Amino acid sequence: MEHETNINSIQLKKRRSITKTDVQQFLLRGRAFIALILVMIVFSSMTPQFLATENLVIMSKHVALNALLAIGMTFVILTGGIDLSVGSIVGMIAMISGGLINQGINLPQWGIIIYPHTWMIILISLVLGALTGALTGFVITRFNVAPFIATLGMYYVARGVAGLRNDGYTFPNLVGRPEYGNTGFGVLGAGTFLGINYTIWLMALFMVVAYIVITRTPFGRHVYAIGGNERAAELSGVRVARTKIIVYSISGFCSALVGLIWASQLLSAHPASGEAAELTAIAAVVLGGTSLAGGRGSIGGTLIGAFVIGFLNDGLVMMGVSSFWQRVIKGAVIVLAVIVDQVQARMQEQIALQKQQEIK
Amino acid sequence: MPEMTPVLDPGPDAALHERDEIILSAQNITKVFPGTVALEDVTFNVYKGKVNVLIGENGAGKSTLMKILAGVERPTHGKILLDRREIHPHSPLDANRLGIGIIYQELNLCLNLSVVDNIFLAREITRNGLLAQRSQKQRARELITRLEQKIDPDVKVSDLRIGEQQIVEIAKALAQDVRILIMDEPTSALSVAEVEVLFRVIRELKSHGVAIIYISHKLEELLQIGDHITILRDGHKVAEEEAKNVKVSWMIEKMVGRNPATLFIRKERLLGDVLLKVEDLTLPRLGGGYALDHISFELRQGEILGFYGLMGAGRSDLVDCLAGARPQATGKIWLMGTPVATAQSIADRIWCGFVLIPEDRQQFGLVQPLSVMDNMLLASLQNYLRGVFLVRKQENAAAEQQIRELSIRVANPRQPITALSGGNQQKVVVAKGLLTHPKVLLLDEPTRGIDVGAKSEISEIMSKLAAQKYGVIFISSELKEILAMSDRILVMSKGAITGEFPHQEATEEKLVAASAIGHGLSTNGDNHHGTRN
């Protein structure tokens, strides 16, 4: 008890004297949030309808898909890995769910076709996505393949499967038939609760769950530890392989959900769905302050990162900036964010050094 | 064994009577880092052709002073005189041009390159813009011969033992023809025989007028090789003396400001029942032979069992096996009479009650981006759960208890682990192990690279744990320490146990003799690496 009060008093002392470095640290830590506010100020001054509720809701809906992918990606990147396969899994799952609705499960040897219920389709798709991620994780941990390579492989394989599913054609008109009990797929993408799209609710739900998992469970702590020093984590009894497989499964699961929403919003499944989505997701994670080397970062940061990218995207479109310039600007913003990240890391190191000497 | 305590050749001793010439002088150096003063008004003289020893606890300011001399940092106040002319080295390359070379404590070698490539890195010998490979190799061979080693210059550095890597590092510095050579803990990875060679090279360099600045925590060694001794404490110079006038106890007293007799105290304890029994533990080595050659021993409750041996004798392999880090090991292990499955993961072994405090703290012990507390609790998170969620209150309580019990000096348990000194980081790693409620503690060189004060604290912690009926297996390469701390000492050589000595019978000579068995270590201190021929 005595000790505790001691620590508290130290913290209190810190709070009383706010120095210049404290302010700098605060600004740098909150940089993603500051960037978000800047983006909003700039665009709202240029296009008045930018901050209209209706527009905010539409933009949030756009953000949500990327944010969901970025949540899964955050887990992966925190372990020091990377997942290039998410966009392809989106496409693959979109095609698989579309196929299940329009064609069912064909079992010619018994001469029957099973049309699963919509809920069943969603469940099958999510499980398949998680299993795909688990397979990648297994390859990475069991055969010691670099995550970049293993997920690059899955990037091709999953996209290929997406094309194979219907010979490169789309599954159109995914409304189902009442007699098969597989209607209502479109609700996932179009339905609303309290006037807000399900997609946005799902993003919020996943955000909260991911936040709790990462901050409040041993699993979350293990994810950080593996990214920070894999060998030390292993020697501490962390089951590294298992944790990594789970992490890639989470990413696969998130990708599958996005694939489902994507198909549901369009009421059709296209094999090219989600192309390049992995890069936008990685950008959101990095923009949110997660270190690509692993061990450092947060879910909250990723959410803000996804919003910055989404708002930037939609804002530039609304302003009528050419799509070429849009890319230039987005690229610059991402690199700038990482530069700021490095500056912050260096400052933190210096502060650590200072503290070390204060203790002596 | 007279070759273990070489007698200084009387030449340099006689020369001490003349006034020694100062080649480099750091005068009234003050170095202020934001918020703290690392060095305050320190004057450090470096004498030509002498070994100038600098000692002090971690954090005393040695490294900062060396970084200033080597051009890595610039002093806030004060000046550096080289041959009575003021110099301002702005970068390591700058200092190098002035003839100041440095061998860092952490090996700064590119493991993916060959020995030659490393020796001449950034100073390649070229002809018409192309690498003059033959002359580089020739020169490298000369340097290695001068160091009395038989390392193939074409071999990749990653294929060398740590001791050999250290030799390469020294060869690299020698290749630069320096006038002043800074050596930061050069012997921490060397065997006794290799240290002998290094000392011969140092004496040779001295005779050529090279000034050596020598930093080490091994105090006996310093008295053997040193000429002038400077001691720093908390950023101040506390003493400067000629080596021939001082004793180890005096140095320790100046460094820590207290009586060294209290540093390592071993309390007599009653040993309990057999806690751990190991039979025929065997680990094959890649390319034939055994890393562990049918090891059998017992450990009793409350016993501190020391393992002594040269680098590569298999001590670390042994504790790794016990910790579950080597699944390919075979043999039988019983813990409190119950057999322990051989092919278990590290996590399973921790569950059984084994925990390893690894040798290399930075690489294997710490997760650098995490806080002190997160590091400490990493291995025991399942103890702070309610349902599936971690309970912050329980986490705080566990961390604070360990901080108190091991007297870890932190401002706040949530501060970054990298902000702590080496000794305190080590205590965090120990705390992490203790929180798993182990029965057998495996400590691999727990005092390596930490200062005298922290060493003493670690040894106190070990005694306390033994008194609480833990079994402690403890590896050390420092004879004094292992003799002082252990209830019983096992000596290993080439993967086998070659000697067993109860506390009362163990002497330095016996341990060294047993550690050399199987090496064909001839009396002139020949090197002993297995790759000869």
Coordinates of C-alpha atoms in Angstrom, one line a residue, chain A:
Chain A
M1 CA 0.0 0.0 0.0
E2 CA 2.7 2.3 1.0
H3 CA 4.4 1.6 -2.3
E4 CA 1.3 2.3 -4.3
T5 CA 0.9 5.7 -2.8
N6 CA 4.5 6.3 -3.5
I7 CA 4.0 5.6 -7.2
N8 CA 0.9 7.7 -7.3
S9 CA 2.7 10.6 -5.9
I10 CA 5.4 10.3 -8.5
Q11 CA 2.8 10.4 -11.2
L12 CA 1.1 13.4 -9.6
K13 CA 4.4 15.2 -9.6
K14 CA 4.7 14.4 -13.3
R15 CA 1.3 15.8 -14.0
R16 CA 2.0 19.1 -12.3
S17 CA 5.0 20.1 -14.4
I18 CA 4.0 19.9 -18.0
T19 CA 7.2 20.5 -20.1
K20 CA 7.7 21.3 -23.7
T21 CA 8.6 17.7 -24.4
D22 CA 5.3 16.6 -22.8
V23 CA 3.4 18.7 -25.2
Q24 CA 5.5 17.5 -28.2
Q25 CA 4.9 13.9 -27.1
F26 CA 1.2 14.5 -26.8
L27 CA 1.0 16.1 -30.3
L28 CA 3.0 13.3 -31.8
R29 CA 1.0 10.5 -30.0
G30 CA -2.2 12.0 -31.1
R31 CA -0.9 12.7 -34.6
A32 CA -3.4 10.4 -36.4
F33 CA -6.3 12.1 -34.6
I34 CA -4.9 15.5 -35.4
A35 CA -4.5 14.5 -39.0
L36 CA -8.1 13.4 -39.0
I37 CA -9.3 16.7 -37.7
L38 CA -7.1 18.6 -40.2
V39 CA -8.6 16.5 -43.0
M40 CA -12.1 17.4 -41.8
I41 CA -11.3 21.1 -41.4
V42 CA -9.8 21.3 -44.9
F43 CA -12.6 19.5 -46.7
S44 CA -15.4 21.1 -44.8
S45 CA -14.0 24.5 -45.7
M46 CA -13.8 23.6 -49.3
T47 CA -17.0 21.6 -49.7
P48 CA -19.7 22.7 -47.3
Q49 CA -21.7 19.5 -47.5
F50 CA -18.7 17.5 -46.3
L51 CA -19.7 17.6 -42.7
A52 CA -23.4 17.0 -43.4
T53 CA -24.7 14.1 -41.4
E54 CA -25.8 12.3 -44.5
N55 CA -22.4 12.6 -46.0
L56 CA -20.7 11.5 -42.8
V57 CA -22.8 8.4 -42.7
I58 CA -22.0 7.5 -46.3
M59 CA -18.3 8.1 -45.8
S60 CA -18.4 6.0 -42.6
K61 CA -19.9 3.2 -44.6
H62 CA -17.0 3.4 -47.0
V63 CA -14.6 3.5 -44.1
A64 CA -16.1 0.6 -42.4
L65 CA -15.1 -2.0 -44.9
N66 CA -11.5 -0.9 -44.9
A67 CA -11.6 -0.6 -41.1
L68 CA -12.7 -4.2 -40.7
L69 CA -9.8 -5.4 -42.8
A70 CA -7.5 -3.1 -40.9
I71 CA -8.5 -4.6 -37.6
G72 CA -7.5 -8.0 -38.7
M73 CA -4.4 -6.6 -40.2
T74 CA -3.5 -4.8 -36.9
F75 CA -3.3 -8.1 -35.1
V76 CA -1.0 -9.5 -37.8
I77 CA 1.3 -6.5 -38.0
L78 CA 1.5 -6.3 -34.2
T79 CA 3.1 -9.8 -34.3
G80 CA 5.6 -8.5 -36.8
G81 CA 3.9 -10.2 -39.8
I82 CA 2.0 -8.9 -42.8
D83 CA -1.1 -10.2 -44.6
L84 CA -1.2 -9.6 -48.3
S85 CA -4.0 -12.0 -48.9
V86 CA -6.9 -10.1 -47.4
G87 CA -8.1 -8.5 -50.6
S88 CA -8.1 -11.9 -52.4
I89 CA -9.9 -13.6 -49.5
V90 CA -12.6 -10.8 -49.8
G91 CA -13.0 -11.8 -53.5
M92 CA -13.0 -15.5 -52.8
I93 CA -15.5 -15.3 -50.0
A94 CA -17.8 -13.0 -52.0
M95 CA -17.8 -15.6 -54.8
I96 CA -18.3 -18.5 -52.5
S97 CA -21.2 -16.9 -50.7
G98 CA -22.7 -15.8 -54.0
G99 CA -22.4 -19.3 -55.4
L100 CA -24.1 -20.8 -52.3
I101 CA -27.1 -18.5 -52.8
N102 CA -27.5 -18.9 -56.5
Q103 CA -26.3 -22.5 -57.0
G104 CA -26.3 -24.1 -53.6
I105 CA -24.2 -27.1 -52.8
N106 CA -24.4 -29.5 -55.7
L107 CA -24.0 -33.2 -54.7
P108 CA -24.4 -35.0 -58.1
Q109 CA -23.6 -38.5 -56.7
W110 CA -26.8 -38.3 -54.7
G111 CA -28.5 -36.2 -57.3
I112 CA -29.4 -33.4 -54.8
I113 CA -28.6 -29.7 -54.4
I114 CA -28.6 -28.3 -50.9
Y115 CA -29.5 -24.6 -50.6
P116 CA -28.3 -23.6 -47.1
H117 CA -30.2 -21.0 -45.2
T118 CA -28.8 -17.4 -45.4
W119 CA -27.5 -17.6 -41.8
M120 CA -25.8 -20.9 -42.7
I121 CA -24.2 -19.3 -45.7
I122 CA -22.8 -16.5 -43.6
L123 CA -21.5 -18.9 -41.1
I124 CA -19.9 -21.2 -43.7
S125 CA -18.2 -18.1 -45.3
L126 CA -16.8 -16.8 -42.1
V127 CA -15.5 -20.2 -41.1
L128 CA -13.9 -20.6 -44.5
G129 CA -12.2 -17.2 -44.2
A130 CA -10.8 -18.0 -40.8
L131 CA -9.6 -21.4 -42.0
T132 CA -7.9 -19.8 -45.0
G133 CA -6.1 -17.5 -42.6
A134 CA -5.3 -20.4 -40.3
L135 CA -3.8 -22.3 -43.3
T136 CA -1.5 -19.3 -44.1
G137 CA -0.6 -19.1 -40.4
F138 CA 0.2 -22.8 -40.4
V139 CA 2.5 -22.5 -43.4
I140 CA 4.2 -19.6 -41.8
T141 CA 4.8 -21.3 -38.4
R142 CA 5.2 -24.9 -39.4
F143 CA 7.5 -24.4 -42.4
N144 CA 9.1 -21.2 -41.3
V145 CA 8.0 -19.3 -44.4
A146 CA 8.3 -15.5 -44.2
P147 CA 4.8 -14.0 -43.7
F148 CA 5.3 -11.8 -46.8
I149 CA 5.8 -14.9 -49.0
A150 CA 3.2 -17.1 -47.4
T151 CA 0.5 -14.4 -47.7
L152 CA 1.7 -13.5 -51.2
G153 CA 1.1 -17.1 -52.1
M154 CA -2.4 -17.0 -50.6
Y155 CA -3.0 -13.7 -52.4
Y156 CA -2.7 -15.5 -55.7
V157 CA -4.4 -18.7 -54.7
A158 CA -7.5 -17.1 -53.2
R159 CA -7.9 -14.7 -56.1
G160 CA -7.6 -17.7 -58.4
V161 CA -10.2 -19.6 -56.5
A162 CA -12.5 -16.6 -56.8
G163 CA -12.2 -16.7 -60.5
L164 CA -12.5 -20.5 -60.7
R165 CA -15.7 -20.5 -58.7
N166 CA -17.8 -19.3 -61.7
D167 CA -15.2 -19.3 -64.5
G168 CA -14.5 -15.6 -64.1
Y169 CA -18.1 -14.5 -64.2
T170 CA -20.1 -12.7 -61.6
F171 CA -22.9 -14.2 -59.5
P172 CA -25.6 -11.6 -60.2
N173 CA -28.9 -10.9 -58.3
L174 CA -28.1 -12.5 -55.0
V175 CA -31.7 -12.3 -53.6
G176 CA -32.3 -15.9 -53.1
R177 CA -35.6 -17.7 -53.4
P178 CA -38.3 -17.9 -50.7
E179 CA -38.9 -21.6 -51.3
Y180 CA -35.2 -22.3 -50.5
G181 CA -35.3 -20.1 -47.5
N182 CA -32.2 -18.3 -48.6
T183 CA -33.6 -14.8 -49.0
G184 CA -32.5 -11.7 -47.1
F185 CA -28.8 -11.7 -48.0
G186 CA -29.0 -8.1 -48.9
V187 CA -30.0 -7.0 -45.4
L188 CA -26.4 -7.4 -44.3
G189 CA -25.2 -4.7 -46.6
A190 CA -28.3 -2.5 -46.7
G191 CA -30.0 -3.0 -43.4
T192 CA -30.0 -0.2 -40.8
F193 CA -30.4 0.0 -37.0
L194 CA -31.3 3.4 -35.5
G195 CA -30.8 4.8 -39.0
I196 CA -27.2 3.7 -39.2
N197 CA -26.1 1.0 -41.6
Y198 CA -25.3 -2.5 -40.2
T199 CA -21.9 -2.2 -41.7
I200 CA -21.0 0.7 -39.4
W201 CA -22.4 -1.2 -36.4
L202 CA -20.3 -4.2 -37.3
M203 CA -17.2 -2.0 -37.5
A204 CA -18.0 -0.5 -34.1
L205 CA -18.6 -4.0 -32.6
F206 CA -15.4 -5.4 -34.1
M207 CA -13.5 -2.4 -32.9
V208 CA -14.7 -2.8 -29.3
V209 CA -14.1 -6.5 -29.3
A210 CA -10.6 -6.2 -30.8
Y211 CA -9.7 -3.5 -28.4
I212 CA -10.7 -5.6 -25.4
V213 CA -9.0 -8.7 -26.8
I214 CA -5.8 -6.8 -27.4
T215 CA -5.7 -4.9 -24.1
R216 CA -7.3 -7.2 -21.7
T217 CA -6.5 -10.8 -22.5
P218 CA -3.3 -12.8 -22.3
F219 CA -3.7 -13.5 -26.0
G220 CA -3.4 -9.7 -26.7
R221 CA -0.4 -9.4 -24.6
H222 CA 1.2 -12.4 -26.3
V223 CA 0.6 -10.7 -29.7
Y224 CA 2.6 -7.6 -28.6
A225 CA 5.3 -9.8 -27.0
I226 CA 5.8 -11.8 -30.2
G227 CA 6.2 -8.7 -32.3
G228 CA 8.5 -7.2 -29.7
N229 CA 10.9 -10.1 -29.3
E230 CA 9.7 -13.5 -30.5
R231 CA 12.4 -15.5 -28.9
A232 CA 12.0 -13.9 -25.5
A233 CA 8.3 -14.5 -25.7
E234 CA 8.8 -18.1 -26.5
L235 CA 11.3 -18.5 -23.6
S236 CA 8.6 -16.9 -21.4
G237 CA 6.2 -19.8 -22.3
V238 CA 4.2 -18.0 -25.0
R239 CA 3.0 -20.5 -27.5
V240 CA 4.2 -18.6 -30.5
A241 CA 3.0 -20.8 -33.3
R242 CA -0.5 -21.1 -31.9
T243 CA -0.8 -17.4 -31.4
K244 CA 0.4 -16.6 -34.9
I245 CA -2.1 -19.1 -36.4
I246 CA -4.9 -17.4 -34.5
V247 CA -3.8 -14.0 -35.6
Y248 CA -3.9 -14.9 -39.3
S249 CA -7.3 -16.6 -38.7
I250 CA -8.6 -13.4 -37.3
S251 CA -7.4 -11.5 -40.4
G252 CA -9.0 -14.2 -42.6
F253 CA -12.2 -13.9 -40.6
C254 CA -12.4 -10.1 -41.0
S255 CA -11.7 -10.5 -44.7
A256 CA -14.5 -13.0 -45.1
L257 CA -16.9 -10.7 -43.3
V258 CA -15.9 -7.9 -45.7
G259 CA -16.4 -10.2 -48.6
L260 CA -19.9 -11.0 -47.4
I261 CA -20.8 -7.3 -46.9
W262 CA -19.3 -6.5 -50.3
A263 CA -21.4 -9.0 -52.1
S264 CA -24.5 -8.1 -50.0
Q265 CA -24.2 -4.4 -50.7
L266 CA -24.0 -5.0 -54.5
L267 CA -26.3 -8.0 -54.4
S268 CA -23.8 -9.6 -56.7
A269 CA -20.4 -11.3 -56.3
H270 CA -17.6 -10.3 -58.6
P271 CA -14.3 -12.3 -58.7
A272 CA -12.3 -9.1 -58.6
S273 CA -13.9 -7.8 -55.4
G274 CA -11.5 -6.4 -52.9
E275 CA -8.6 -6.0 -55.3
A276 CA -5.8 -3.9 -53.7
A277 CA -7.8 -3.8 -50.5
E278 CA -4.8 -5.3 -48.6
L279 CA -2.8 -2.2 -49.4
T280 CA -5.4 0.2 -48.1
A281 CA -5.7 -1.8 -44.9
I282 CA -2.0 -1.8 -44.4
A283 CA -2.0 2.0 -45.0
A284 CA -4.7 2.5 -42.3
V285 CA -2.8 0.4 -39.8
V286 CA 0.5 2.2 -40.4
L287 CA -1.2 5.6 -40.4
G288 CA -2.6 4.7 -37.0
G289 CA 0.9 4.4 -35.6
T290 CA 1.4 0.6 -35.6
S291 CA 5.0 -0.3 -36.3
L292 CA 5.6 -2.6 -39.2
A293 CA 8.4 -4.2 -37.2
G294 CA 5.7 -5.3 -34.7
G295 CA 5.2 -4.9 -31.0
R296 CA 4.0 -1.3 -31.1
G297 CA 0.5 0.0 -32.0
S298 CA -3.1 0.1 -31.1
I299 CA -6.6 -0.7 -32.4
G300 CA -7.8 2.9 -31.8
G301 CA -5.0 4.2 -34.0
T302 CA -6.0 1.8 -36.7
L303 CA -9.6 3.1 -36.5
I304 CA -8.5 6.7 -36.9
G305 CA -6.1 5.7 -39.7
A306 CA -9.0 4.1 -41.6
F307 CA -11.0 7.2 -41.2
V308 CA -8.2 9.5 -42.3
I309 CA -7.8 7.4 -45.5
G310 CA -11.5 7.1 -46.1
F311 CA -12.2 10.8 -45.6
L312 CA -9.2 11.8 -47.6
N313 CA -10.5 9.6 -50.4
D314 CA -14.1 10.7 -50.4
G315 CA -13.1 14.4 -49.8
L316 CA -10.8 14.5 -52.7
V317 CA -13.5 12.9 -54.9
M318 CA -16.1 15.4 -53.7
M319 CA -13.7 18.2 -54.5
G320 CA -13.3 16.8 -58.0
V321 CA -9.5 16.2 -57.7
S322 CA -8.3 14.0 -60.5
S323 CA -7.8 10.4 -59.5
F324 CA -4.1 10.6 -60.4
W325 CA -3.6 13.4 -57.9
Q326 CA -5.6 11.5 -55.4
R327 CA -3.1 8.8 -55.5
V328 CA -0.2 11.2 -55.2
I329 CA -1.7 12.8 -52.2
K330 CA -2.6 9.5 -50.4
G331 CA 0.9 8.2 -51.0
A332 CA 2.5 11.3 -49.6
V333 CA 0.2 11.3 -46.5
I334 CA 1.1 7.6 -45.7
V335 CA 4.9 8.2 -46.0
L336 CA 4.6 11.4 -44.0
A337 CA 2.8 9.5 -41.3
V338 CA 5.6 7.0 -41.0
I339 CA 8.2 9.7 -40.9
V340 CA 6.4 11.3 -38.0
D341 CA 6.2 7.8 -36.4
Q342 CA 10.0 7.5 -36.6
V343 CA 10.5 10.9 -35.1
Q344 CA 8.2 10.0 -32.2
A345 CA 10.1 6.7 -31.6
R346 CA 13.4 8.6 -31.5
M347 CA 11.9 11.1 -29.0
Q348 CA 10.6 8.3 -26.9
E349 CA 14.0 6.7 -26.8
Q350 CA 15.6 9.9 -25.6
I351 CA 13.0 10.3 -22.9
A352 CA 13.7 6.7 -21.8
L353 CA 17.4 7.5 -21.6
Q354 CA 16.6 10.6 -19.6
K355 CA 14.5 8.6 -17.1
Q356 CA 17.2 6.0 -16.8
Q357 CA 19.6 8.6 -15.7
E358 CA 17.1 10.2 -13.4
I359 CA 16.7 6.9 -11.6
K360 CA 20.4 6.5 -11.0

